[in-house]
Short mmCIF file of C-alpha atoms and ligand atoms in Angstrom, two decimals:
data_model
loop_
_atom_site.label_atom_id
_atom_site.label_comp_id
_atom_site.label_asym_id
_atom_site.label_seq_id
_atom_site.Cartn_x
_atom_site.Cartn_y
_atom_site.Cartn_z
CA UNK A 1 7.98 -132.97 -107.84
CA UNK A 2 7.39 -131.91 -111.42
CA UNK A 3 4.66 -133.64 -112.38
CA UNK A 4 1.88 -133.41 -109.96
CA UNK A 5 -1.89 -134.45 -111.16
CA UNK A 6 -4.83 -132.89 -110.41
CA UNK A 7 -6.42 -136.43 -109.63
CA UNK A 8 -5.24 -140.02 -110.19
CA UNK A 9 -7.85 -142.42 -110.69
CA UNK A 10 -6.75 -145.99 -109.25
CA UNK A 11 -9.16 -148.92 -111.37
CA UNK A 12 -10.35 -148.48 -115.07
CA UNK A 13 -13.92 -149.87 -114.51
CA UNK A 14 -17.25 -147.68 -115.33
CA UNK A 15 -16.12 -145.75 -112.00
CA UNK A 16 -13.19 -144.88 -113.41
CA UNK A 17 -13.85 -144.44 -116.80
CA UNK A 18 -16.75 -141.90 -115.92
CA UNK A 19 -13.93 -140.38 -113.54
CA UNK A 20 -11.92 -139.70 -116.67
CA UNK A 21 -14.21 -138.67 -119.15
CA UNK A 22 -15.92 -135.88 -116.43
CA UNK A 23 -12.36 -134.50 -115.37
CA UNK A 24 -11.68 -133.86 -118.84
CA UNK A 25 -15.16 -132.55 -119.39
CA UNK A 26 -15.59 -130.15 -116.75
CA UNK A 27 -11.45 -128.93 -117.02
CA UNK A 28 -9.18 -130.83 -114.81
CA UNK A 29 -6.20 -131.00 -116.49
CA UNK A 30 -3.59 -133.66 -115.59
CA UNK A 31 -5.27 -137.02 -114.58
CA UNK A 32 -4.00 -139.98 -114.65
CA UNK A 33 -5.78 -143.30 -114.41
CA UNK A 34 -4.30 -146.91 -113.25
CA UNK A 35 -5.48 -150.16 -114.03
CA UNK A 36 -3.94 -153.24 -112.10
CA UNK A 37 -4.99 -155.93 -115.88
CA UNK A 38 -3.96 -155.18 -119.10
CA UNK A 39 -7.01 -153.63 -120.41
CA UNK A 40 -10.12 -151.32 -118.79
CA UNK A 41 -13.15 -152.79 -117.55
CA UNK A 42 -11.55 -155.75 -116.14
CA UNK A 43 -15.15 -156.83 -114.64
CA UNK A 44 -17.02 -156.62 -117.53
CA UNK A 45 -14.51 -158.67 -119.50
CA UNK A 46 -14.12 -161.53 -117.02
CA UNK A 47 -17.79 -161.66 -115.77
CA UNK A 48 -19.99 -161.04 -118.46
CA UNK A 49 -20.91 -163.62 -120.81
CA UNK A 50 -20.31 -162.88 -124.81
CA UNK A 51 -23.17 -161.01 -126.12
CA UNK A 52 -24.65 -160.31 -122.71
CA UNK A 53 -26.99 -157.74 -122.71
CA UNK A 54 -25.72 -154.85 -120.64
CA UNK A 55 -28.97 -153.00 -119.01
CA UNK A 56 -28.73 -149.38 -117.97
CA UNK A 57 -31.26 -149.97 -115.11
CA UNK A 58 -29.74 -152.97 -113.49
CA UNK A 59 -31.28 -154.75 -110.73
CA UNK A 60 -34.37 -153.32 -111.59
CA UNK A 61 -32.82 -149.45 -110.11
CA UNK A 62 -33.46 -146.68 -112.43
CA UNK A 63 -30.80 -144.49 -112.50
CA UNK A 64 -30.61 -140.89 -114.73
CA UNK A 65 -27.46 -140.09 -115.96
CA UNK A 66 -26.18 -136.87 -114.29
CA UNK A 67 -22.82 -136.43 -116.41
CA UNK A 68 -21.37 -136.56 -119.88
CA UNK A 69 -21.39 -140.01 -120.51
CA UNK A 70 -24.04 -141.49 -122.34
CA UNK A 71 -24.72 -144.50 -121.48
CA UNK A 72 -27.60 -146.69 -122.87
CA UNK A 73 -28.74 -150.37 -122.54
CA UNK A 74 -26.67 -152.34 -124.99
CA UNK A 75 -24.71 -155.42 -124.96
CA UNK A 76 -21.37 -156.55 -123.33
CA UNK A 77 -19.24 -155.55 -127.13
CA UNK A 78 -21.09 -152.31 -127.71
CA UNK A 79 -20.35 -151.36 -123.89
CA UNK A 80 -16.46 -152.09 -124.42
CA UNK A 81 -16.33 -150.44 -127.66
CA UNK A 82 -18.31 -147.20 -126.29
CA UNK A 83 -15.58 -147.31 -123.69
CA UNK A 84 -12.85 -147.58 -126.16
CA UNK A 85 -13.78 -144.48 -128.04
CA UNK A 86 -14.39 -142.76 -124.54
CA UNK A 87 -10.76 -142.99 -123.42
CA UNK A 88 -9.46 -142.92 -127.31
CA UNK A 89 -11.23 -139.78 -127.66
CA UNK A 90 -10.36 -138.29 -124.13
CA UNK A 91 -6.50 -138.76 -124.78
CA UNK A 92 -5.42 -139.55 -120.70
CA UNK A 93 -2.69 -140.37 -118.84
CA UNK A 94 -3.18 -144.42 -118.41
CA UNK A 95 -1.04 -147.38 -117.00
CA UNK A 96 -1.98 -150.47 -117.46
CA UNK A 97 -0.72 -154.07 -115.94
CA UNK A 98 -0.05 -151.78 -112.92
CA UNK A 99 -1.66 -152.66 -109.57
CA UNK A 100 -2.03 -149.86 -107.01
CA UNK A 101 -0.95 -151.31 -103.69
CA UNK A 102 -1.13 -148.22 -101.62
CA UNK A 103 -2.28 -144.28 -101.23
CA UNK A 104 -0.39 -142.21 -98.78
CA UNK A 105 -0.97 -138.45 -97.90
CA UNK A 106 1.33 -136.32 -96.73
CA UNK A 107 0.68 -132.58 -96.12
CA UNK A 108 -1.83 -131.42 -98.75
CA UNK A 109 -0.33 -134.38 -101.74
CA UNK A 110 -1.37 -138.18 -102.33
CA UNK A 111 1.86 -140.56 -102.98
CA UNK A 112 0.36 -143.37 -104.87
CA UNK A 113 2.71 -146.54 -105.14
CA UNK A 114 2.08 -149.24 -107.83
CA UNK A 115 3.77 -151.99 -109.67
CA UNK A 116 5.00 -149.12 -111.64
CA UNK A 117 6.65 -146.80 -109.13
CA UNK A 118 5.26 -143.59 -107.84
CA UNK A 119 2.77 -141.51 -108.99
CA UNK A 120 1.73 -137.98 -107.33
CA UNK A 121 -1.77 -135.96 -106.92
CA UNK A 122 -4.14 -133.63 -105.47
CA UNK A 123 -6.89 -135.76 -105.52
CA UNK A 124 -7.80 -139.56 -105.70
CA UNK A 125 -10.91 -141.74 -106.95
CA UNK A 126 -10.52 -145.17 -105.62
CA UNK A 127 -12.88 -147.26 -107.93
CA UNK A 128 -11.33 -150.84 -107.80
CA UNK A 129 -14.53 -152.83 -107.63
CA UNK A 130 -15.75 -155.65 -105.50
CA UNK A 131 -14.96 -158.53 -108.13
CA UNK A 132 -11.51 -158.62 -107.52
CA UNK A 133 -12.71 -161.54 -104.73
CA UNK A 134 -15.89 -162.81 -105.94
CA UNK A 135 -18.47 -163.59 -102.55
CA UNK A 136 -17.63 -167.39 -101.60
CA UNK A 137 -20.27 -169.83 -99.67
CA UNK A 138 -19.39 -169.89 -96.34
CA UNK A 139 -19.45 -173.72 -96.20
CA UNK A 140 -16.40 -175.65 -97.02
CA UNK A 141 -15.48 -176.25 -101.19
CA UNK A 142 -13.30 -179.88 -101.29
CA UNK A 143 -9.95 -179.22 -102.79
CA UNK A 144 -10.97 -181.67 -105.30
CA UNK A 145 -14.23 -180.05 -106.46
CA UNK A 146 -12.21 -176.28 -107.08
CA UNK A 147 -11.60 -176.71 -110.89
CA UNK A 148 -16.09 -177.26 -110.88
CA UNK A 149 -16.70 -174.26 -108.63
CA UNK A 150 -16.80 -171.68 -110.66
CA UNK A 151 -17.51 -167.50 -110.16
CA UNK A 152 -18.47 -166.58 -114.04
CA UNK A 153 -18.74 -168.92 -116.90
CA UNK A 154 -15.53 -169.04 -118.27
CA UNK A 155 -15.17 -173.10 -117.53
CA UNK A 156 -18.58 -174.02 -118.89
CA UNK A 157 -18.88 -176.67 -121.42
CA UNK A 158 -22.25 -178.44 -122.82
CA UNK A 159 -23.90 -180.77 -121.78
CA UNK A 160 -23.20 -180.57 -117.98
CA UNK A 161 -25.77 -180.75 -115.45
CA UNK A 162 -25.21 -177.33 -113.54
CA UNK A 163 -26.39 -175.74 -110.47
CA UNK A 164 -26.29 -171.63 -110.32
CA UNK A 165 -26.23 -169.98 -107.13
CA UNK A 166 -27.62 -166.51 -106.53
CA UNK A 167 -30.63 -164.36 -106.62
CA UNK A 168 -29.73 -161.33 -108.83
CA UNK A 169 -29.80 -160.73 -112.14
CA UNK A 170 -26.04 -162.05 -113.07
CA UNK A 171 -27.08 -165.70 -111.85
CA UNK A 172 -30.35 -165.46 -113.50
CA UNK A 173 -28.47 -164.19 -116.70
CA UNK A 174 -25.72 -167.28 -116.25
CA UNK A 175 -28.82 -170.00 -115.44
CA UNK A 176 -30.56 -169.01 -118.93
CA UNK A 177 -27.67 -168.88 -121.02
CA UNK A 178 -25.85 -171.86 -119.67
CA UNK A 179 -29.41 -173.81 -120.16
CA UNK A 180 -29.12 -173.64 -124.18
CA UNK A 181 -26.48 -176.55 -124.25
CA UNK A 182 -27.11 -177.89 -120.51
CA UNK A 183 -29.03 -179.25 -117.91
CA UNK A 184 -29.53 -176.27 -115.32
CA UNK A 185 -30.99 -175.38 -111.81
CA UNK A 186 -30.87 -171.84 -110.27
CA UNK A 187 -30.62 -172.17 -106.53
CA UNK A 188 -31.96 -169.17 -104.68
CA UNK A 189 -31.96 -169.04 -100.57
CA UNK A 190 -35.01 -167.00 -100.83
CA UNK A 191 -38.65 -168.47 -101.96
CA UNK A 192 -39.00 -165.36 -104.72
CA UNK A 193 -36.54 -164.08 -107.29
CA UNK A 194 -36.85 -160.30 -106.32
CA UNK A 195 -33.79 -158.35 -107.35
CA UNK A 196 -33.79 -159.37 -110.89
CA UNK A 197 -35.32 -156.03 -113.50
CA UNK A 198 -38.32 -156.82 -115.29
CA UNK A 199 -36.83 -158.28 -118.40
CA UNK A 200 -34.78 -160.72 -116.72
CA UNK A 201 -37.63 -161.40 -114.54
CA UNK A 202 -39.52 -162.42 -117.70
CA UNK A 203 -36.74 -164.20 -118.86
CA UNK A 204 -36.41 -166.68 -115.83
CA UNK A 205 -40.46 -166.86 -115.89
CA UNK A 206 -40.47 -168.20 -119.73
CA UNK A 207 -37.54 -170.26 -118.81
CA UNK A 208 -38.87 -172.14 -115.86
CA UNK A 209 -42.57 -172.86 -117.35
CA UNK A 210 -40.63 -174.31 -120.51
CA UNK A 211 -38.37 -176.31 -118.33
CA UNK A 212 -35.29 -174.67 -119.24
CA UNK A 213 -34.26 -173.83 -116.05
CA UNK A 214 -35.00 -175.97 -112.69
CA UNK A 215 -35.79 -173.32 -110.10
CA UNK A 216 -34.76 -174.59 -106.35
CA UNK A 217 -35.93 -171.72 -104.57
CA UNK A 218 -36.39 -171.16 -100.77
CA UNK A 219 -33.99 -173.90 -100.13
CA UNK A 220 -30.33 -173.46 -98.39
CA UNK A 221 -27.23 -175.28 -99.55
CA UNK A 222 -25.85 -176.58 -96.19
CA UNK A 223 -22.36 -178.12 -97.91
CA UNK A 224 -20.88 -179.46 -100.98
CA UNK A 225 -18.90 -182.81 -101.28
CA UNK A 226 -17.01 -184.97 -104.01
CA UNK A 227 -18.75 -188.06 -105.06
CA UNK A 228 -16.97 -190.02 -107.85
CA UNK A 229 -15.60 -186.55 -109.13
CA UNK A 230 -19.36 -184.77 -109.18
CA UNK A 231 -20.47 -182.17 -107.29
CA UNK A 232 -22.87 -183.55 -104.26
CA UNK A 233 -25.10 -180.57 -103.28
CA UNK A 234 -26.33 -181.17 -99.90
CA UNK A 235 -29.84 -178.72 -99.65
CA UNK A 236 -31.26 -178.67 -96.44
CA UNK A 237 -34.44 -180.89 -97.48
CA UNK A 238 -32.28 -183.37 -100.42
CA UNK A 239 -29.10 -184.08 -101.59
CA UNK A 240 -28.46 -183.82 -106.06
CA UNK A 241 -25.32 -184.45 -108.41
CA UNK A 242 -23.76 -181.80 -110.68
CA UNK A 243 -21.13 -181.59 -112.71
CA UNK A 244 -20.44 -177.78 -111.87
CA UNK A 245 -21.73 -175.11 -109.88
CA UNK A 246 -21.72 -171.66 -110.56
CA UNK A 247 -21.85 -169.35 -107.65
CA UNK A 248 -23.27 -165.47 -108.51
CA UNK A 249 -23.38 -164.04 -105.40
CA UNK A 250 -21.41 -160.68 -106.03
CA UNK A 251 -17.75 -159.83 -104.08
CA UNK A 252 -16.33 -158.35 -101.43
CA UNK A 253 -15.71 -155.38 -99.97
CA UNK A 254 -11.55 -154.70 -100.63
CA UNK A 255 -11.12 -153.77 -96.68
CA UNK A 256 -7.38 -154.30 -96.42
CA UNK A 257 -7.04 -152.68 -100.09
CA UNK A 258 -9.19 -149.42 -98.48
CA UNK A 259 -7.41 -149.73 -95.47
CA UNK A 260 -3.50 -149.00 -97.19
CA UNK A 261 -4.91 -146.27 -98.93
CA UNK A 262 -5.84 -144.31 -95.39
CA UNK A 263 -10.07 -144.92 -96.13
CA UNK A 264 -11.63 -145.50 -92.57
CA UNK A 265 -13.92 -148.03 -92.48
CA UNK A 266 -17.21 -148.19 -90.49
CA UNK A 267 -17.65 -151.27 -87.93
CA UNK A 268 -19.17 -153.32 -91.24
CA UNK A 269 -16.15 -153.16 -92.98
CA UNK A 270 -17.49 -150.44 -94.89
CA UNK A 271 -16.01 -147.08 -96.49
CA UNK A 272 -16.97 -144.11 -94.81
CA UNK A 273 -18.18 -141.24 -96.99
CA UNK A 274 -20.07 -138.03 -97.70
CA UNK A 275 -22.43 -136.66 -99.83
CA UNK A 276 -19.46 -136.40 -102.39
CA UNK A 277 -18.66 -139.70 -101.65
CA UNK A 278 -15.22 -138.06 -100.28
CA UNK A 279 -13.70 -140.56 -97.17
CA UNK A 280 -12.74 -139.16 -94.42
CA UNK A 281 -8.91 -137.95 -95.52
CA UNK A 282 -9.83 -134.51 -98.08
CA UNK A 283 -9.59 -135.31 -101.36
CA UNK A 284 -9.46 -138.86 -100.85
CA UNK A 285 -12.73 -140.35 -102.80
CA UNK A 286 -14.74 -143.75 -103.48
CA UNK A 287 -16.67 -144.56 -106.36
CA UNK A 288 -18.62 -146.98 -108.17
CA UNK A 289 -19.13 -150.74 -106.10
CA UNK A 290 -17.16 -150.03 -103.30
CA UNK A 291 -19.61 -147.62 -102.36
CA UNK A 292 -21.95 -150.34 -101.69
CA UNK A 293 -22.28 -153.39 -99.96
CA UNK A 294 -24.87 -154.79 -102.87
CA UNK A 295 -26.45 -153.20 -105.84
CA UNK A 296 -24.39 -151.23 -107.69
CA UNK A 297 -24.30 -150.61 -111.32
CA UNK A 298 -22.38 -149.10 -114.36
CA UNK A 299 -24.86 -146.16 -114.58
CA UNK A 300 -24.39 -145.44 -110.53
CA UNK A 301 -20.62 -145.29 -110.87
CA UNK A 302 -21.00 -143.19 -113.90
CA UNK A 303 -22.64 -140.90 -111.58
CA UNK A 304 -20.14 -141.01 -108.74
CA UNK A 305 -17.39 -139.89 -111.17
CA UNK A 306 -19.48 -136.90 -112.24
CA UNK A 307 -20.05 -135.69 -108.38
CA UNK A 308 -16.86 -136.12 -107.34
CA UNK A 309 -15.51 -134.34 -110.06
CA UNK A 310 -17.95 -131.61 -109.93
CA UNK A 311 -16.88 -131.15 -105.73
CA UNK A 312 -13.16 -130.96 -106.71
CA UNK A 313 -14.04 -128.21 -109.30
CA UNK A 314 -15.71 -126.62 -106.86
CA UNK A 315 -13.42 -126.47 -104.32
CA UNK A 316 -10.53 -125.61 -106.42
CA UNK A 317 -12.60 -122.19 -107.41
C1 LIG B 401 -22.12 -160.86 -114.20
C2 LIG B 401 -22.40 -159.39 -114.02
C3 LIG B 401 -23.30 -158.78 -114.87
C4 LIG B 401 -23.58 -157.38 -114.73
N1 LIG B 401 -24.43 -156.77 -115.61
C5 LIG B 401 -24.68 -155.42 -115.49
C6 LIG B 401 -25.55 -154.75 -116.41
O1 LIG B 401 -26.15 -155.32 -117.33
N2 LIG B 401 -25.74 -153.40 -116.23
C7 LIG B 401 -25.12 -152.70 -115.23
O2 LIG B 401 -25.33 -151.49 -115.11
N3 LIG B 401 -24.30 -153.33 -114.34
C8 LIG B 401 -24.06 -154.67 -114.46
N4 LIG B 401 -23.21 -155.28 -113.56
C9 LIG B 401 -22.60 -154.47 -112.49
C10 LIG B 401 -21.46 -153.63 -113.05
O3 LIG B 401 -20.56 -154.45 -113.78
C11 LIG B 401 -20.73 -152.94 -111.90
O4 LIG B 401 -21.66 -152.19 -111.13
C12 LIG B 401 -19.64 -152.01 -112.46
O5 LIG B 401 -18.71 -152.73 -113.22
C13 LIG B 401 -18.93 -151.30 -111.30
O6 LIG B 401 -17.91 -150.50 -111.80
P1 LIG B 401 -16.61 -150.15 -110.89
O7 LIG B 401 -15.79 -149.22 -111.72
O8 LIG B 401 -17.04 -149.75 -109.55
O9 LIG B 401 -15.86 -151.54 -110.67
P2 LIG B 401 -15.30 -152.61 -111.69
O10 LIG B 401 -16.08 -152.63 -112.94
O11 LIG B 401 -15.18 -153.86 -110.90
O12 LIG B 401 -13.87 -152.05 -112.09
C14 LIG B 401 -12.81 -152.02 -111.18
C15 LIG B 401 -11.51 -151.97 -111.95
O13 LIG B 401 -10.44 -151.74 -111.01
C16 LIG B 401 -9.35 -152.57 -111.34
N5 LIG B 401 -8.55 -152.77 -110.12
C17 LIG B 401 -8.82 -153.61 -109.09
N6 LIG B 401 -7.85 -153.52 -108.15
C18 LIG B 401 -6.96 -152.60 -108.60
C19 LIG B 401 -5.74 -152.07 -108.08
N7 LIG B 401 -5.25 -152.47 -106.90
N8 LIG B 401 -5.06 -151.16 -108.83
C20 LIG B 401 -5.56 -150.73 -110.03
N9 LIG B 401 -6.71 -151.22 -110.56
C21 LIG B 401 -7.40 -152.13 -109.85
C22 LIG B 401 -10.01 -153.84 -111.87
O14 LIG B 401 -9.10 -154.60 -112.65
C23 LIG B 401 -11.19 -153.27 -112.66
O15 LIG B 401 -10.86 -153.02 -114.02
C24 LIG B 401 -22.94 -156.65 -113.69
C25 LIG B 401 -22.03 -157.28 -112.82
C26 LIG B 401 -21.76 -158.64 -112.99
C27 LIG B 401 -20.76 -159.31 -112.07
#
């Protein structure tokens, strides 16, 4: 086994990204990262609208950058691009178009098997997200209605009268920008819009009192049907047409994914971790989303990358 790394990052999100930039920072020298899409960030691509405006403090958390990234508030291009020169600059080991599918240890070494064979390390970050499977309602979506559900905006045309689901600051994002070419509602289960930040806060505020956006707030959705090829959203006090619905409700934890890679979860479903974020198997870390169940951000899993690093310096002294 001639070519052992030092740690093998599995997912090219912020996580990851901040994974590589800090090993090469603070002197790990053979990392690897892998990337299941053709391209980092896969999240940020798919999910954020063009010229979305990335926030450093998301959800309203303020967050101070421990590491050697510096990230600022910018927008969904200048994000990318500061990514770009991060991993241009930080000349890595990367695969692309290579899905991880599992992470075995034996004796002190990590065997990690992807679409592209074998790869061998020391150490491993597992920072894979939760938006692989965005959340889903837990009522019943009509085989007919699927190509009108939607989980980002990527289907949206104008003029459509659509109904955004979710509290956070994604569906408030998606309700605002879909409103400038249609007819939209933001549906929240909840009778105040809490977890946005203050700017997106604002936003929704201007938008509602102009009549931009219909806020349906406090009010469940109890199903969805097909009526003459619309969307028929049954709320617990009324029933409404739409031609789409946009659900922002965040994803799910990757259990089964966790699971083949030897992470115990707790009786939530939920990685178990320490202070290092390291699971229970040594040198065997989470970062970034996974580390939550809601709430985290591209600053936090900057962070994670930098800690983790830091504890496998440490312990290789
Ligand atoms: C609509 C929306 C707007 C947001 N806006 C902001 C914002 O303005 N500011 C902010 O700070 N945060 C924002 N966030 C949150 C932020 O995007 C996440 O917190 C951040 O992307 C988490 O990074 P991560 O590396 O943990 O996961 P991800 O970004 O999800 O990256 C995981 C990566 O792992 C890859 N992967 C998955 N499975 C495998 C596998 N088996 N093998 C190899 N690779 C795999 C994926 O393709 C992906 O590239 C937003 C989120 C959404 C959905």
């Amino acid at each position: 086994m001639e070519n052992i790394y030092d740690l093998i990052i599995i997912g090219g999100g912020p996580g990851g990204i901040g994974s590589v930039v800090e090993a090469k920072v603070l002197g790990l020298k053979k990392v690897l990262m892998i990337e299941k899409t053709d391209n980092h960030s896969h999240t940020i691509r798919k999910f954020y609208k063009d010229q979305k405006r990335v926030d450093k403090d998301w959800q309203g958390q303020e967050v101070e950058l421990e590491g050697n990234v510096e990230f600022v508030d910018g927008t969904k291009e200048s994000t990318l691009d500061y990514f770009d020169k991060l991993l241009d600059d930080e000349v890595i080991d990367a695969r692309f178009n290579c899905a991880v599918e599992k992470v075995e240890k034996k004796e002190d070494t990590f065997f990690v098997t992807s679409g592209c064979g074998v790869d061998v390390a020391k150490n491993i970050i597992v920072s894979i997200g939760r938006m692989g499977k965005p959340n889903k309602p837990s009522y019943k979506i009509p085989l007919s209605l699927r190509s009108q559900i939607n989980f980002n905006l990527d289907k949206c045309g104008n003029g459509e009268k659509i109904l955004v689901v979710g509290g956070g600051d994604s569906a408030v994002e998606y309700a605002c920008e879909l409103s400038e070419s249609n007819e939209v509602a933001l549906n929240y289960r909840r009778e105040l819009l809490t977890r946005p930040n203050p700017t997106n806060q604002e936003m929704i505020s201007k938008y509602s009192e102009d009549e931009a956006v219909v806020l349906e707030l406090g009010i469940d959705i109890e199903s969805i049907e097909s009526e003459h090829g619309q969307i028929k959203v049954n709320f617990s006090n009324k029933s409404e047409l739409f031609d789409r619905v946009v659900y922002a409700i965040g994803g799910t934890t990757p259990s089964d994914f966790l699971k083949s890679c030897g992470i115990t979860l707790d009786d939530m479903g939920e990685p178990i971790f320490n202070e290092n974020y390291e699971s229970e198997v040594e040198g065997l870390f989470v970062a970034g989303d996974i580390v939550f169940n809601s709430g985290g951000s591209i600053a936090i899993a900057l962070n994670h990358g930098y800690r983790i690093v830091t504890s496998i310096i440490k312990r290789k002294k």
